[in-house]
Tab-separated table of C-alpha atoms in Angstrom:
chain	number	residue	atom	x	y	z
A	152	MET	CA	132.713	116.609	74.077
A	153	GLU	CA	131.129	113.179	74.543
A	154	LYS	CA	127.524	112.449	74.014
A	155	LEU	CA	125.092	110.299	76.833
A	156	PHE	CA	122.278	109.249	77.401
A	157	ILE	CA	121.775	107.820	80.776
A	158	LEU	CA	119.499	104.678	81.863
A	159	GLY	CA	118.933	103.569	84.748
A	160	VAL	CA	117.827	99.054	84.312
A	161	ARG	CA	116.175	97.950	87.904
A	162	TYR	CA	118.773	98.432	90.729
A	163	THR	CA	121.591	100.553	88.800
A	164	VAL	CA	122.327	103.308	86.370
A	165	ARG	CA	124.112	103.710	82.924
A	166	GLU	CA	125.534	105.950	80.462
A	167	GLU	CA	125.729	104.671	77.002
A	168	ASP	CA	126.658	106.924	73.578
A	169	TYR	CA	124.127	108.477	71.610
A	170	THR	CA	123.323	112.564	70.673
A	171	CYS	CA	123.135	114.348	74.265
A	172	CYS	CA	126.010	115.554	76.799
A	173	PRO	CA	124.377	116.362	80.373
A	174	THR	CA	125.538	120.011	81.970
A	175	GLU	CA	123.314	119.556	84.686
A	176	THR	CA	123.467	117.955	87.746
A	177	CYS	CA	120.816	114.993	87.108
A	178	PHE	CA	118.364	113.688	90.808
A	179	GLY	CA	116.937	110.047	90.720
A	180	GLY	CA	115.350	108.361	92.906
A	181	GLY	CA	116.064	105.063	94.792
A	182	ARG	CA	113.629	101.693	95.539
A	183	GLU	CA	115.013	100.292	98.738
A	184	PRO	CA	114.121	97.194	101.108
A	185	GLU	CA	112.969	98.366	104.244
A	186	VAL	CA	109.783	101.584	103.140
A	187	PRO	CA	106.741	100.031	103.692
A	188	ARG	CA	105.332	98.516	100.556
A	189	PHE	CA	102.272	97.291	98.987
A	190	GLY	CA	100.786	96.163	96.111
A	191	ALA	CA	102.179	98.995	93.700
A	192	GLY	CA	104.854	99.959	91.700
A	193	GLY	CA	107.942	102.582	92.127
A	194	GLN	CA	108.264	102.587	95.852
A	195	GLY	CA	110.941	104.199	96.406
A	196	ARG	CA	112.868	106.829	99.534
A	197	ARG	CA	115.677	108.054	98.808
A	198	LEU	CA	116.781	111.128	96.417
A	199	GLN	CA	119.662	111.951	95.468
A	200	GLU	CA	121.732	114.377	93.101
A	201	ILE	CA	124.728	113.853	91.048
A	202	ALA	CA	126.854	115.760	89.581
A	203	PRO	CA	128.037	115.588	85.992
A	204	ASP	CA	131.797	113.883	87.324
A	205	GLY	CA	129.314	111.319	89.974
A	206	THR	CA	129.835	113.390	93.227
A	207	LEU	CA	127.181	112.705	94.822
A	208	ILE	CA	126.185	116.462	96.185
A	209	TRP	CA	122.685	115.211	98.561
A	210	ASP	CA	120.918	112.241	99.414
A	211	TYR	CA	117.599	112.523	100.810
A	212	VAL	CA	115.733	110.163	102.636
A	213	SER	CA	112.146	110.000	103.712
A	214	ALA	CA	109.724	107.533	103.994
A	215	THR	CA	107.995	106.303	106.761
A	216	ASP	CA	104.320	104.651	107.084
A	217	THR	CA	101.700	107.402	105.817
A	218	ASN	CA	104.108	108.492	103.360
A	219	LEU	CA	105.989	106.970	100.939
A	220	LEU	CA	108.467	109.473	98.240
A	221	HIS	CA	107.517	107.599	94.144
A	222	HIS	CA	108.063	107.171	90.411
A	223	ASP	CA	108.971	111.252	89.870
A	224	VAL	CA	110.783	114.500	90.599
A	225	ALA	CA	110.637	117.560	88.962
A	226	VAL	CA	113.392	120.761	89.498
A	227	LEU	CA	111.900	124.342	89.186
A	228	PRO	CA	114.208	127.193	87.834
A	229	ASN	CA	114.215	127.931	91.873
A	230	GLY	CA	116.275	124.308	92.640
A	231	ASN	CA	113.714	122.867	94.444
A	232	ILE	CA	112.138	119.676	93.977
A	233	PRO	CA	108.291	118.622	93.515
A	234	ALA	CA	108.360	115.187	94.257
A	235	ILE	CA	104.772	112.288	94.274
A	236	ALA	CA	104.641	110.809	97.549
A	237	TYR	CA	102.495	108.539	98.355
A	238	GLU	CA	99.857	109.181	101.541
A	239	HIS	CA	98.226	106.564	103.098
A	240	VAL	CA	94.697	106.431	104.408
A	241	PHE	CA	93.177	104.202	106.503
A	242	ALA	CA	90.359	101.941	105.168
A	243	GLU	CA	88.143	103.709	108.021
A	244	ARG	CA	88.820	107.385	106.854
A	245	SER	CA	88.395	106.430	102.732
A	246	SER	CA	85.258	104.753	103.303
A	247	THR	CA	84.158	108.793	105.053
A	248	LEU	CA	84.960	110.131	101.798
A	249	GLY	CA	83.261	108.655	100.362
A	250	ARG	CA	84.425	106.098	98.380
A	251	LYS	CA	82.690	102.326	98.010
A	252	PRO	CA	83.956	99.777	100.764
A	253	ASP	CA	83.567	97.044	98.822
A	254	GLN	CA	86.465	99.365	97.012
A	255	ILE	CA	89.068	99.604	99.586
A	256	PRO	CA	91.051	97.011	100.615
A	257	GLU	CA	91.358	95.814	104.129
A	258	GLN	CA	94.026	97.874	104.688
A	259	GLY	CA	92.947	100.753	103.160
A	260	LEU	CA	94.518	103.267	100.304
A	261	TRP	CA	97.319	105.050	99.293
A	262	THR	CA	96.482	108.045	97.101
A	263	ASP	CA	99.361	110.988	96.619
A	264	VAL	CA	100.986	114.426	97.436
A	265	ILE	CA	102.898	115.583	96.287
A	266	PHE	CA	105.507	117.710	98.675
A	267	GLU	CA	107.933	120.586	97.198
A	268	LEU	CA	111.164	119.785	98.729
A	269	GLU	CA	113.835	122.721	99.624
A	270	PRO	CA	117.246	120.943	99.577
A	271	ILE	CA	119.629	121.119	102.927
A	272	ARG	CA	122.684	119.389	101.854
A	273	PRO	CA	124.129	117.041	101.991
A	274	ASP	CA	121.424	115.109	103.377
A	275	GLY	CA	118.446	117.123	104.327
A	276	ALA	CA	115.059	119.540	102.770
A	277	GLU	CA	112.070	121.448	103.759
A	278	ILE	CA	108.993	120.747	102.714
A	279	VAL	CA	107.291	124.266	101.363
A	280	TRP	CA	104.653	123.799	99.408
A	281	GLN	CA	101.724	120.571	99.820
A	282	TRP	CA	99.127	119.379	96.923
A	283	HIS	CA	97.354	116.248	98.918
A	284	MET	CA	95.011	114.514	96.440
A	285	LEU	CA	92.564	114.154	99.059
A	286	ASP	CA	91.904	118.256	99.485
A	287	HIS	CA	89.460	117.589	95.728
A	288	VAL	CA	86.891	114.926	95.444
A	289	VAL	CA	83.557	114.014	94.274
A	290	GLN	CA	81.585	110.971	94.693
A	291	ASP	CA	78.028	111.019	94.428
A	292	PHE	CA	77.291	107.225	96.456
A	293	ASP	CA	76.362	108.528	99.625
A	294	PRO	CA	74.576	111.953	99.700
A	295	GLY	CA	75.562	111.940	103.703
A	296	LEU	CA	79.460	112.852	103.402
A	297	PRO	CA	80.252	116.719	102.125
A	298	SER	CA	82.595	115.227	99.633
A	299	TYR	CA	79.099	114.453	97.640
A	300	GLY	CA	78.373	116.005	94.529
A	301	GLN	CA	77.194	115.413	90.649
A	302	ILE	CA	80.289	114.404	88.905
A	303	ALA	CA	79.454	115.306	85.847
A	304	GLU	CA	79.038	119.398	86.733
A	305	HIS	CA	82.406	118.836	88.779
A	306	PRO	CA	85.462	118.337	86.131
A	307	GLU	CA	87.343	120.077	88.656
A	308	LEU	CA	87.823	117.746	91.741
A	309	VAL	CA	88.386	113.878	90.769
A	310	ASP	CA	86.072	111.141	91.663
A	311	ILE	CA	87.003	108.796	94.392
A	312	ASN	CA	85.571	105.996	93.113
A	313	ILE	CA	87.531	105.625	90.182
A	314	GLY	CA	90.991	104.367	90.031
A	315	GLY	CA	93.061	101.827	91.746
A	316	LEU	CA	90.103	99.767	91.478
A	317	ILE	CA	89.825	96.331	93.324
A	318	GLN	CA	90.441	93.499	90.874
A	319	GLN	CA	89.187	89.989	92.464
A	320	GLY	CA	91.537	87.570	91.716
A	321	THR	CA	93.369	84.530	94.255
A	322	GLN	CA	96.851	83.930	95.854
A	323	ALA	CA	98.128	81.536	92.909
A	324	ASP	CA	97.883	84.867	90.731
A	325	LEU	CA	98.815	86.777	93.210
A	326	ASP	CA	101.663	84.714	93.131
A	327	LYS	CA	102.377	84.080	89.314
A	328	ARG	CA	101.639	88.612	89.578
A	329	ARG	CA	104.747	88.591	92.347
A	330	ALA	CA	106.799	85.637	90.448
A	331	GLU	CA	106.872	88.169	87.144
A	332	ASN	CA	108.183	91.188	89.185
A	333	ARG	CA	104.155	93.592	88.484
A	334	LEU	CA	104.020	93.163	92.729
A	335	PRO	CA	106.093	93.928	94.597
A	336	PRO	CA	107.624	90.922	97.943
A	337	ASN	CA	104.532	92.374	100.207
A	338	ALA	CA	101.751	92.041	98.000
A	339	SER	CA	99.106	90.611	99.442
A	340	LEU	CA	95.184	90.320	98.793
A	341	ARG	CA	94.191	92.557	101.418
A	342	ASN	CA	96.609	95.598	99.757
A	343	VAL	CA	96.020	94.995	96.146
A	344	GLY	CA	94.177	97.707	95.168
A	345	SER	CA	95.342	100.739	96.923
A	346	ASP	CA	97.488	102.545	94.934
A	347	LEU	CA	94.976	105.231	94.388
A	348	MET	CA	95.392	107.185	91.736
A	349	TYR	CA	99.015	105.266	90.003
A	350	SER	CA	101.330	108.338	89.150
A	351	ASN	CA	104.326	108.304	87.656
A	352	ALA	CA	105.211	111.221	86.047
A	353	ILE	CA	105.200	115.305	86.861
A	354	ASN	CA	106.398	118.243	84.938
A	355	TYR	CA	107.303	121.665	85.359
A	356	ILE	CA	106.452	124.424	83.088
A	357	ALA	CA	107.859	128.145	83.943
A	358	ASN	CA	106.399	130.431	81.886
A	359	LEU	CA	103.429	129.141	82.810
A	360	ASP	CA	103.560	127.945	86.360
A	361	GLN	CA	102.425	125.082	85.843
A	362	ILE	CA	102.891	121.030	87.205
A	363	VAL	CA	100.852	118.212	85.172
A	364	ILE	CA	101.377	114.812	87.094
A	365	SER	CA	100.180	111.581	84.587
A	366	SER	CA	98.019	109.406	86.623
A	367	HIS	CA	97.782	105.884	85.187
A	368	ASN	CA	94.876	104.291	86.673
A	369	PHE	CA	92.892	107.247	86.017
A	370	SER	CA	94.522	106.873	82.315
A	371	GLU	CA	94.447	111.403	83.018
A	372	ILE	CA	96.805	114.195	82.553
A	373	TRP	CA	96.670	116.960	85.425
A	374	ILE	CA	97.763	120.553	85.672
A	375	LEU	CA	97.980	122.092	88.735
A	376	ASP	CA	98.198	125.862	87.873
A	377	GLN	CA	99.558	127.902	91.132
A	378	SER	CA	98.371	131.497	88.926
A	379	LEU	CA	94.560	131.472	89.121
A	380	LEU	CA	92.822	133.464	87.101
A	381	GLN	CA	90.314	134.893	89.819
A	382	SER	CA	87.430	134.921	87.104
A	383	ARG	CA	86.722	130.978	86.541
A	384	ARG	CA	84.734	129.006	88.933
A	385	LEU	CA	87.356	126.654	90.309
A	386	ALA	CA	87.730	124.705	93.380
A	387	THR	CA	90.624	126.151	95.028
A	388	MET	CA	93.766	124.930	98.179
A	389	GLU	CA	95.582	127.572	100.175
A	390	VAL	CA	98.751	125.944	101.302
A	391	ALA	CA	101.602	127.744	102.540
A	392	GLY	CA	99.503	131.267	100.646
A	393	VAL	CA	98.986	129.944	97.213
A	394	GLU	CA	95.854	128.659	95.744
A	395	VAL	CA	95.453	125.214	93.542
A	396	GLU	CA	93.426	124.332	91.337
A	397	ILE	CA	92.904	121.324	90.048
A	398	PHE	CA	91.419	120.263	87.043
A	399	SER	CA	92.081	117.219	83.724
A	400	ILE	CA	93.225	118.226	80.193
A	401	ASP	CA	92.352	115.304	77.526
A	402	GLY	CA	92.703	111.998	79.753
A	403	VAL	CA	89.647	110.094	79.766
A	404	ILE	CA	86.015	111.364	79.980
A	405	ARG	CA	84.987	108.451	82.270
A	406	PRO	CA	84.052	110.421	85.149
A	407	TYR	CA	82.648	113.258	83.431
A	408	MET	CA	80.233	111.815	81.143
A	409	VAL	CA	78.414	114.902	80.605
A	410	ARG	CA	81.576	116.293	79.104
A	411	GLY	CA	82.324	113.131	76.295
A	412	ALA	CA	81.988	109.735	75.362
A	413	ASP	CA	83.915	106.677	76.119
A	414	ALA	CA	84.953	107.237	72.988
A	415	ASP	CA	86.905	109.458	73.936
A	416	GLN	CA	88.840	108.648	75.905
A	417	LYS	CA	92.228	109.612	74.095
A	418	LEU	CA	94.204	107.828	77.020
A	419	HIS	CA	94.743	104.494	78.187
A	420	HIS	CA	97.643	104.537	80.921
A	421	GLN	CA	99.767	106.433	80.508
A	422	HIS	CA	103.398	107.156	81.129
A	423	ASP	CA	105.985	110.175	81.895
A	424	VAL	CA	103.280	113.359	80.272
A	425	LYS	CA	106.153	116.494	80.031
A	426	TRP	CA	106.519	119.909	78.692
A	427	ILE	CA	108.037	120.461	75.969
A	428	PRO	CA	110.716	122.649	76.735
A	429	ASN	CA	110.872	126.883	75.641
A	430	GLY	CA	113.016	126.640	72.597
A	431	PHE	CA	111.914	123.280	71.330
A	432	LYS	CA	110.148	122.163	68.544
A	433	GLY	CA	106.677	122.673	70.065
A	434	ALA	CA	107.534	124.746	72.394
A	435	GLY	CA	104.350	124.728	75.420
A	436	ARG	CA	102.956	121.959	74.018
A	437	LEU	CA	102.723	118.716	76.139
A	438	ILE	CA	104.313	114.587	75.074
A	439	VAL	CA	103.196	111.345	76.109
A	440	PHE	CA	103.671	108.122	76.054
A	441	ASN	CA	100.532	106.706	75.196
A	442	ASN	CA	100.402	103.423	76.417
A	443	GLN	CA	97.635	100.854	75.676
A	444	VAL	CA	95.872	101.801	72.817
A	445	PRO	CA	92.939	99.438	72.502
A	446	SER	CA	91.969	98.059	68.784
A	447	GLU	CA	90.111	95.520	67.377
A	448	ASN	CA	93.407	93.692	66.204
A	449	GLY	CA	94.883	94.120	70.344
A	450	PRO	CA	96.191	96.827	72.039
A	451	TYR	CA	99.130	99.483	70.720
A	452	SER	CA	101.118	101.990	71.844
A	453	GLN	CA	101.271	106.031	70.500
A	454	VAL	CA	103.274	108.730	71.031
A	455	SER	CA	101.371	111.643	71.775
A	456	GLU	CA	101.862	115.633	71.255
A	457	ILE	CA	99.058	118.181	72.675
A	458	ASP	CA	98.505	121.121	72.434
A	459	PRO	CA	96.029	122.345	75.795
A	460	PRO	CA	93.654	125.149	74.340
A	461	GLN	CA	94.311	128.441	76.277
A	462	ASP	CA	93.736	132.332	76.732
A	463	ASP	CA	94.744	134.658	76.201
A	464	LEU	CA	96.675	133.804	80.545
A	465	GLY	CA	97.982	131.129	79.844
A	466	HIS	CA	95.130	129.515	81.111
A	467	ASP	CA	93.364	126.179	80.085
A	468	VAL	CA	90.404	126.219	79.149
A	469	ILE	CA	87.476	124.242	79.480
A	470	GLU	CA	84.045	125.150	78.412
A	471	ASP	CA	81.106	124.092	79.808
A	472	GLY	CA	79.285	120.941	79.323
A	473	LYS	CA	82.303	119.931	76.739
A	474	PRO	CA	84.159	117.097	76.391
A	475	PHE	CA	87.916	118.630	78.020
A	476	GLY	CA	91.099	119.643	74.346
A	477	PRO	CA	91.388	119.077	72.881
A	478	THR	CA	89.910	116.735	70.809
A	479	GLU	CA	93.264	114.741	68.614
A	480	PRO	CA	96.410	115.245	68.872
A	481	VAL	CA	98.440	117.963	66.794
A	482	ARG	CA	101.995	114.724	66.410
A	483	VAL	CA	100.573	110.329	67.099
A	484	TYR	CA	103.688	108.561	66.968
A	485	THR	CA	102.973	104.642	66.534
A	486	ALA	CA	104.663	101.992	63.961
A	487	ALA	CA	103.084	101.784	60.372
A	488	ASP	CA	100.926	98.008	62.015
A	489	THR	CA	100.273	99.079	65.556
A	490	ILE	CA	100.798	96.668	67.028
A	491	SER	CA	104.123	96.117	66.443
A	492	PHE	CA	104.856	98.874	68.262
A	493	TYR	CA	103.273	97.807	71.922
A	494	THR	CA	104.842	98.346	75.451
A	495	GLY	CA	101.676	97.414	78.050
A	496	PHE	CA	103.818	99.505	80.735
A	497	ILE	CA	106.416	100.993	81.899
A	498	SER	CA	107.743	103.362	79.337
A	499	GLY	CA	108.161	107.286	77.522
A	500	ALA	CA	109.324	109.883	75.256
A	501	GLN	CA	109.922	113.145	75.189
A	502	ARG	CA	111.407	116.544	72.901
A	503	LEU	CA	115.447	116.272	71.812
A	504	SER	CA	116.701	119.429	71.419
A	505	ASN	CA	116.887	118.923	66.795
A	506	GLY	CA	113.007	118.739	67.010
A	507	HIS	CA	113.171	115.316	66.551
A	508	THR	CA	111.639	112.996	69.637
A	509	LEU	CA	113.604	109.885	72.230
A	510	VAL	CA	110.866	107.642	72.755
A	511	THR	CA	112.024	104.811	75.047
A	512	SER	CA	110.357	101.210	75.077
A	513	GLY	CA	110.751	99.725	78.223
A	514	PRO	CA	110.448	96.639	79.559
A	515	HIS	CA	111.550	96.179	75.661
A	516	GLY	CA	115.252	97.558	76.999
A	517	ARG	CA	114.769	99.899	73.828
A	518	PHE	CA	115.629	103.688	72.673
A	519	PHE	CA	114.775	104.664	69.312
A	520	GLU	CA	114.838	108.316	68.177
A	521	ILE	CA	112.429	109.527	65.400
A	522	ASP	CA	112.952	112.523	63.025
A	523	GLU	CA	109.826	114.809	62.519
A	524	GLU	CA	108.395	112.645	59.496
A	525	HIS	CA	108.015	109.582	61.611
A	526	ASN	CA	111.246	107.800	60.855
A	527	THR	CA	113.895	106.425	63.219
A	528	VAL	CA	116.482	107.888	62.901
A	529	TRP	CA	118.959	105.679	65.149
A	530	GLU	CA	118.445	102.713	67.294
A	531	TYR	CA	119.673	100.685	70.928
A	532	TRP	CA	118.668	98.535	72.245
A	533	SER	CA	120.098	97.295	76.282
A	534	PRO	CA	122.120	94.165	76.819
A	535	TYR	CA	121.401	94.685	80.428
A	536	SER	CA	117.557	94.225	80.081
A	537	GLY	CA	117.272	90.425	81.295
A	538	GLU	CA	115.443	88.219	78.527
A	539	VAL	CA	114.463	90.508	76.088
A	540	ARG	CA	115.262	89.680	72.270
A	541	LEU	CA	116.152	91.492	68.617
A	542	PRO	CA	113.838	91.271	66.734
A	543	ASP	CA	115.539	88.816	64.504
A	544	GLY	CA	115.302	87.210	67.798
A	545	SER	CA	118.941	87.225	69.511
A	546	PHE	CA	119.777	89.480	72.314
A	547	PRO	CA	121.294	92.725	72.765
């Protein structure tokens, strides 16, 4: 059987020869011009399920003034689809949640919600479960608000005063970023900084019954565990009869300074976190593209494989007064000189069935496969990526 991989290039999808074969239907999303848009990436409104022969099986559209699908989806064993969506929070409500006034754009914030969708083919869906970031916030700015608390004492909650920080700039700065396609056309000084979390990936592992998401703006990856260990002190929420916990894993310890100093930070505006599937080398670990690792010679990128500490029931362990584990990744890939492998945004990595790892360097249109010794065994440069050039200066 012909073996292919699928790549998306802006508004198109292409198939190319490779070492894996699509044997199941695939799911994808798309951005369309009529959706609400603001100063953030990954916005969309449409989810589609497409069979290997190209047949469109499901075409679901969801976009309102208050909710907007973005970035990524996962697929559960029962066929349901957890999808990341933006949730609009007006400026006044953002203030009552404890967000500092100088960090609230005029048009308010867009925070994250996860909707579990049960597809009703050919074009419908029912929301059977949902998780809202706003139900899990803490802040130490305004003691008169219900969300007030000592942030270091609440690792299970989200500090609403980090992430999506407004960067002061000029209209000329904004115009330049729009011209470089780094912002959508209607981004303005009124809404830049409104994307609080910038979640860019969601993934599910069945045997642990856990969802993992990646927050670019927090430089953290979070796990939502739906099978709680009752003896632990947790912040929980019940939605549709299901309790959910939130806690950070191996992310920045910035919001919880008791638990680690800035030097403990391992993730830097990462993308594409995934569980390594059962049956694959490293099963049960996380793999993530760590985009902007700082160094004296400038930022560089890594692919990190993380083995979160777990108890006998598969729940991730957080020890009181200590940084979130693990202290180091199990495995890290980067270039020998570090700085020659740098991708400041998008990009990803996934474990293959042969134990190798497929890495994508998104802005450069580069795909490559590395073995367990980090040797490059296959490489492809997309000719569909605009002005991308090969290392020798030629076009792909």
